[in-house]
Short mmCIF file of C-alpha atoms in Angstrom, two decimals:
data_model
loop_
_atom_site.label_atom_id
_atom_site.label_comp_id
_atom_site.label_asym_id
_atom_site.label_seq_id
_atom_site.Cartn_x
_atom_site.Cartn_y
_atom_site.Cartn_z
CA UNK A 1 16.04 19.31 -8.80
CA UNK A 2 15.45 17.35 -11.73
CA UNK A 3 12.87 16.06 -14.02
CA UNK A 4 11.83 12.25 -14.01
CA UNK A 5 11.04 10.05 -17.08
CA UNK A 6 7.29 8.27 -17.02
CA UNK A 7 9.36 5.11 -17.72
CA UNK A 8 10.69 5.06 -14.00
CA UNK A 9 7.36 4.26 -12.31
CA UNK A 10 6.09 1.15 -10.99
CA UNK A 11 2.73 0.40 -8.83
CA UNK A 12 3.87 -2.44 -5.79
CA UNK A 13 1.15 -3.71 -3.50
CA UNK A 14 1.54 -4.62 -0.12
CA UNK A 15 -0.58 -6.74 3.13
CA UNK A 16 -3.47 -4.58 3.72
CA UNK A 17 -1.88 -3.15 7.49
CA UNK A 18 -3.30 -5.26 11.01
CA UNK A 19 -3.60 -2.66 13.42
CA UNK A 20 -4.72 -4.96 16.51
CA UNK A 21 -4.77 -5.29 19.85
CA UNK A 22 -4.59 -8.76 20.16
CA UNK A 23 -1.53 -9.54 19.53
CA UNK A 24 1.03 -12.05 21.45
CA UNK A 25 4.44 -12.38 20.77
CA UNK A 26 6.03 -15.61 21.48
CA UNK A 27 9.70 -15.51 23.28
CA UNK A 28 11.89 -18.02 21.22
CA UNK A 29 9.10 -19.21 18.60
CA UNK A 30 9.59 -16.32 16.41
CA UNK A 31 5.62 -16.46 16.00
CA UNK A 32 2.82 -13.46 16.40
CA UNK A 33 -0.68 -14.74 17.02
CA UNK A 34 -3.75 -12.77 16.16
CA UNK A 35 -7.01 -13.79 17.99
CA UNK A 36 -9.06 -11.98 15.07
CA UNK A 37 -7.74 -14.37 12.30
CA UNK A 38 -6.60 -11.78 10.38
CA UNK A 39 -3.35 -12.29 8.55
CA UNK A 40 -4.81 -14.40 6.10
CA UNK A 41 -7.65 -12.44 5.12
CA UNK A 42 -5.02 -9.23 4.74
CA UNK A 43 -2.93 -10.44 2.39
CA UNK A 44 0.35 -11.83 4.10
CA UNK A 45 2.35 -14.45 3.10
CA UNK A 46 5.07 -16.08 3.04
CA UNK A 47 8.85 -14.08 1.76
CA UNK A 48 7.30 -10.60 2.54
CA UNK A 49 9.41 -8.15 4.73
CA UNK A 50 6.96 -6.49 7.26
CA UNK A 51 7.21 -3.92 9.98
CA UNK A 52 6.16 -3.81 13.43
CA UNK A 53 5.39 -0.61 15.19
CA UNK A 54 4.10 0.68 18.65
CA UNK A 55 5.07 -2.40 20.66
CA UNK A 56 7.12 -2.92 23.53
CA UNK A 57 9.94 -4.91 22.86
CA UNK A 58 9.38 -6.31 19.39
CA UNK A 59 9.12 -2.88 16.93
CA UNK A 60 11.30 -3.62 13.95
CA UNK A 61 11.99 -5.49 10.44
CA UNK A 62 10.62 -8.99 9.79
CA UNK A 63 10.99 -11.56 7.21
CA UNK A 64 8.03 -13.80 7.65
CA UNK A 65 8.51 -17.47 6.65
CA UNK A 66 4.86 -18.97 7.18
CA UNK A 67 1.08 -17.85 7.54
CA UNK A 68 -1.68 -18.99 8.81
CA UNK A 69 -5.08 -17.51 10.08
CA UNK A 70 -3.89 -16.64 13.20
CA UNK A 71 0.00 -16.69 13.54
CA UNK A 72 2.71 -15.00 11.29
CA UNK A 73 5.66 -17.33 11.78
CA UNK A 74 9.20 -14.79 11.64
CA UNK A 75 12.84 -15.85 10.35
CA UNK A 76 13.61 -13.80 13.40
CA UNK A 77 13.38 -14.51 17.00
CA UNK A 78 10.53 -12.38 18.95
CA UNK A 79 10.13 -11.34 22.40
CA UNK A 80 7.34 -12.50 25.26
CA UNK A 81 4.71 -9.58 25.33
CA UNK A 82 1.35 -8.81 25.00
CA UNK A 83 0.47 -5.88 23.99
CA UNK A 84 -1.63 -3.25 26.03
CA UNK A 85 -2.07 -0.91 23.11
CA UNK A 86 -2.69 -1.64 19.45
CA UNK A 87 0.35 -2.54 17.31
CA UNK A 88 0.66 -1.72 13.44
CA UNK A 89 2.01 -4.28 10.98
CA UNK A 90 2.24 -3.49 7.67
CA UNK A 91 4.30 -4.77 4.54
CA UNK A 92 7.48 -2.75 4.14
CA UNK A 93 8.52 -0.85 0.75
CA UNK A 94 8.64 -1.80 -2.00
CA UNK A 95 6.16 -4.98 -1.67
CA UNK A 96 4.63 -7.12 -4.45
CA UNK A 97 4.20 -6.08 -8.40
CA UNK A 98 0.86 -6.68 -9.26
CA UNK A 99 0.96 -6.74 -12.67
CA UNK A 100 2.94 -5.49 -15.71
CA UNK A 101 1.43 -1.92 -15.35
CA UNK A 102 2.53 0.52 -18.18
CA UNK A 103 0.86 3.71 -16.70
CA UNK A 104 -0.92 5.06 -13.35
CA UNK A 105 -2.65 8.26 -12.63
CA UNK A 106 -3.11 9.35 -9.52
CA UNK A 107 -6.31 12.11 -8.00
CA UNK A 108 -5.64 13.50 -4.99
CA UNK A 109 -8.45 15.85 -3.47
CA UNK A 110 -9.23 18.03 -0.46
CA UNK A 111 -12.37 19.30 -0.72
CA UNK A 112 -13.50 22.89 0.62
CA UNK A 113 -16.90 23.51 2.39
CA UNK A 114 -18.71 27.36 1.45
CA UNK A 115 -18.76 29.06 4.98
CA UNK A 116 -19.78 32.33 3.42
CA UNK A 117 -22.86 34.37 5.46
CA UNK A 118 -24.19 37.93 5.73
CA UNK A 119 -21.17 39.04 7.93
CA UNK A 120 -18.76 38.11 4.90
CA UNK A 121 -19.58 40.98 3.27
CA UNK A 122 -20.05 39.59 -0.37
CA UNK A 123 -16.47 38.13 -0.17
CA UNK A 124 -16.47 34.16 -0.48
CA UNK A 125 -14.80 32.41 2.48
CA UNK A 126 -14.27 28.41 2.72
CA UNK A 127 -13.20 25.72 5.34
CA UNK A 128 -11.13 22.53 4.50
CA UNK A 129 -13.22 19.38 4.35
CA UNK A 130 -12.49 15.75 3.81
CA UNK A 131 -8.96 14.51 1.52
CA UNK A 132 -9.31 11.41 -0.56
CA UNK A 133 -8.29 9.91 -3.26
CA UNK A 134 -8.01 6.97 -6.00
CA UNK A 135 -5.94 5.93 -8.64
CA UNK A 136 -5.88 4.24 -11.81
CA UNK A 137 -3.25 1.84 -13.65
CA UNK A 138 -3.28 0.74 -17.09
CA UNK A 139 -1.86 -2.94 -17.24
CA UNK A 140 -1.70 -5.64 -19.84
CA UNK A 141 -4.02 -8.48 -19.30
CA UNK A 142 -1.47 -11.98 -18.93
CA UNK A 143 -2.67 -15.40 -19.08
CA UNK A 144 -1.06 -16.22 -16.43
CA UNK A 145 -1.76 -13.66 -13.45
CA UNK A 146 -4.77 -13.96 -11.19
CA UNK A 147 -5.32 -10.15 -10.44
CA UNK A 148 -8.65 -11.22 -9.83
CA UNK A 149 -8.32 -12.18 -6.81
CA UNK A 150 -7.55 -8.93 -5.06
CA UNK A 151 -10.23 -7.47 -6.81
CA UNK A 152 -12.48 -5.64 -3.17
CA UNK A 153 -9.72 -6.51 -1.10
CA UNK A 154 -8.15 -3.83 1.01
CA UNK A 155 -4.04 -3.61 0.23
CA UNK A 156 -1.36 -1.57 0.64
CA UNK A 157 -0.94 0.25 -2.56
CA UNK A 158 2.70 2.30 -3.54
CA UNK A 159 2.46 4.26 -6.96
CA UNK A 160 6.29 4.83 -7.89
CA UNK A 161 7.49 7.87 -9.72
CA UNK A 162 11.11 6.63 -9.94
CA UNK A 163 11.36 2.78 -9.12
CA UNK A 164 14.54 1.06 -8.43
CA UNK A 165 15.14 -2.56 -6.87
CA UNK A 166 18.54 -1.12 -4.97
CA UNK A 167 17.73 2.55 -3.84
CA UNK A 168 20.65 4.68 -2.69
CA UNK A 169 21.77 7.63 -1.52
CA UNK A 170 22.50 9.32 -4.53
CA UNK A 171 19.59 7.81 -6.09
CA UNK A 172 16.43 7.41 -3.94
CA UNK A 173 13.25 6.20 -4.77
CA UNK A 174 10.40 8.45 -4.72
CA UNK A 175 6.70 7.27 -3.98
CA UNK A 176 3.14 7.58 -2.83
CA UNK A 177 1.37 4.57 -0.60
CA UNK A 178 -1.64 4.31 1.00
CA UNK A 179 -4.42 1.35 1.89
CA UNK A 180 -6.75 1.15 -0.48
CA UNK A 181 -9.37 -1.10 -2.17
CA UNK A 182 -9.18 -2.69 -5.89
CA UNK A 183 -12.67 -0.96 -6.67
CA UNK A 184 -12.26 -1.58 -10.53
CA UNK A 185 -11.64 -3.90 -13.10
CA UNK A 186 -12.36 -3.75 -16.93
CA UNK A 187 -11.00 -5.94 -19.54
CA UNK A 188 -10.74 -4.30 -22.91
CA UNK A 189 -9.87 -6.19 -26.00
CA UNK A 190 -9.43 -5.07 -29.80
CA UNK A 191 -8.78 -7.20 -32.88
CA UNK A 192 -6.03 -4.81 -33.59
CA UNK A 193 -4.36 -4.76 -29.49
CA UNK A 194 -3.14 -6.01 -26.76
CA UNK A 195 -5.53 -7.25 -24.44
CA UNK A 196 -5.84 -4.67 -21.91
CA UNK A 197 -6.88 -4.71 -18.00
CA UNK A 198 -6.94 -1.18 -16.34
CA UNK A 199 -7.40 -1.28 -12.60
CA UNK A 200 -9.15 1.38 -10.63
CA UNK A 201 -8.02 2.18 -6.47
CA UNK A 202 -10.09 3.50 -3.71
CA UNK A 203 -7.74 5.03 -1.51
CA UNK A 204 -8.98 4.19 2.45
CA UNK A 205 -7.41 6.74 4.76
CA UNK A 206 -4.38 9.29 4.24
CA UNK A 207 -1.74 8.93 1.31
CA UNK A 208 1.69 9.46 1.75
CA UNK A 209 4.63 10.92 -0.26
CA UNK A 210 7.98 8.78 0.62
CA UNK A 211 11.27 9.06 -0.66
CA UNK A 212 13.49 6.03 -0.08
CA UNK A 213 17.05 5.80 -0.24
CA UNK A 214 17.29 1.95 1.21
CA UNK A 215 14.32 -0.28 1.97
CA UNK A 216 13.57 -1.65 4.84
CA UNK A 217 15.51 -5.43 5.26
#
């Protein structure tokens, strides 16, 4: 065990994940096509490195060269099939920069319910509720970024502890992701500062704890 420097961390965003099932895979033309014309709207494009999961005969790593509303054109070849069951593709680790964040806080919660009654005897007792949680990142506003634009959108969000572009064995990569929403912006500015833009996350479903020692390729 040992104890990690703040200066390690990163926040990476991803595709928000398609979980469909309308889904064909073409055999030869390296293309998936999406009746609900959702790659776009999701996020993917172009140079990301995805993952496919609960089909047939195409589960694995892609490179995706093109996008367009309803097709998700592959450097690799894909297989005939379409799907029965719904099939997960999401953007593999570590995904996208956003910004040049210099600090994120993450709140994870599980909130407890009272269940306590006469037969309890005066002695509190609980049950588990609902987990959630959201995130914040502190980031320097640069002329030249539009974080704007993913402002309400739905992406895949990974919070780094320890960030490093060539993970390894002896030196993994430890994380949290989840899909969540950009729910916040502010832009705060002092005569004195640097223009500042701190973002705020919803977090939409379950987040994870990963440790990496090789991403996905």
């Amino acid at each position: 065990m040992a104890e990690l420097r703040g200066a390690l961390g990163a926040v990476f965003k991803g595709a928000a994940a398609i979980y469909s099932k309308n889904l064909v895979f073409s055999d030869g033309s390296n293309t998936i096509t999406n009746s609900d014309d959702l790659f776009v709207t999701k996020g993917f494009s172009g140079g990301q490195v995805v993952l496919v999961y609960g089909s047939t005969s195409n589960d694995g790593v892609y490179n995706v060269d093109t996008v367009a509303a309803g097709t998700l054109t592959m450097e690799e070849t894909t297989v005939s099939e379409t799907p029965s069951t719904a099939v997960l593709i999401y953007t593999a680790a570590p995904g996208t920069q956003v910004t040049g964040f210099y600090s994120w806080q993450l709140d994870w919660t599980h909130n407890v319910m009272d269940a306590t009654d006469f037969a309890d005897a005066g002695s509190k007792t609980y049950i588990a509720g609902d987990t959630g949680w959201t995130a914040t990142a502190q980031a320097h506003w640069m002329t030249d970024e539009d974080v704007e634009s993913l402002f309400g959108t739905e992406l895949i969000v990974r919070f780094f502890v320890k960030y490093s572009a060539s993970p390894s064995a002896p030196a993994p990569v430890y994380l949290y992701e989840g899909l969540a929403i950009m729910s916040g912006m502010q832009v705060d500015t002092n005569v004195n500062e640097l223009v500042q833009r701190p973002l705020t996350f919803t977090g939409v479903g379950p987040l994870i704890y990963r440790a990496y020692t090789a991403y996905p390729s």
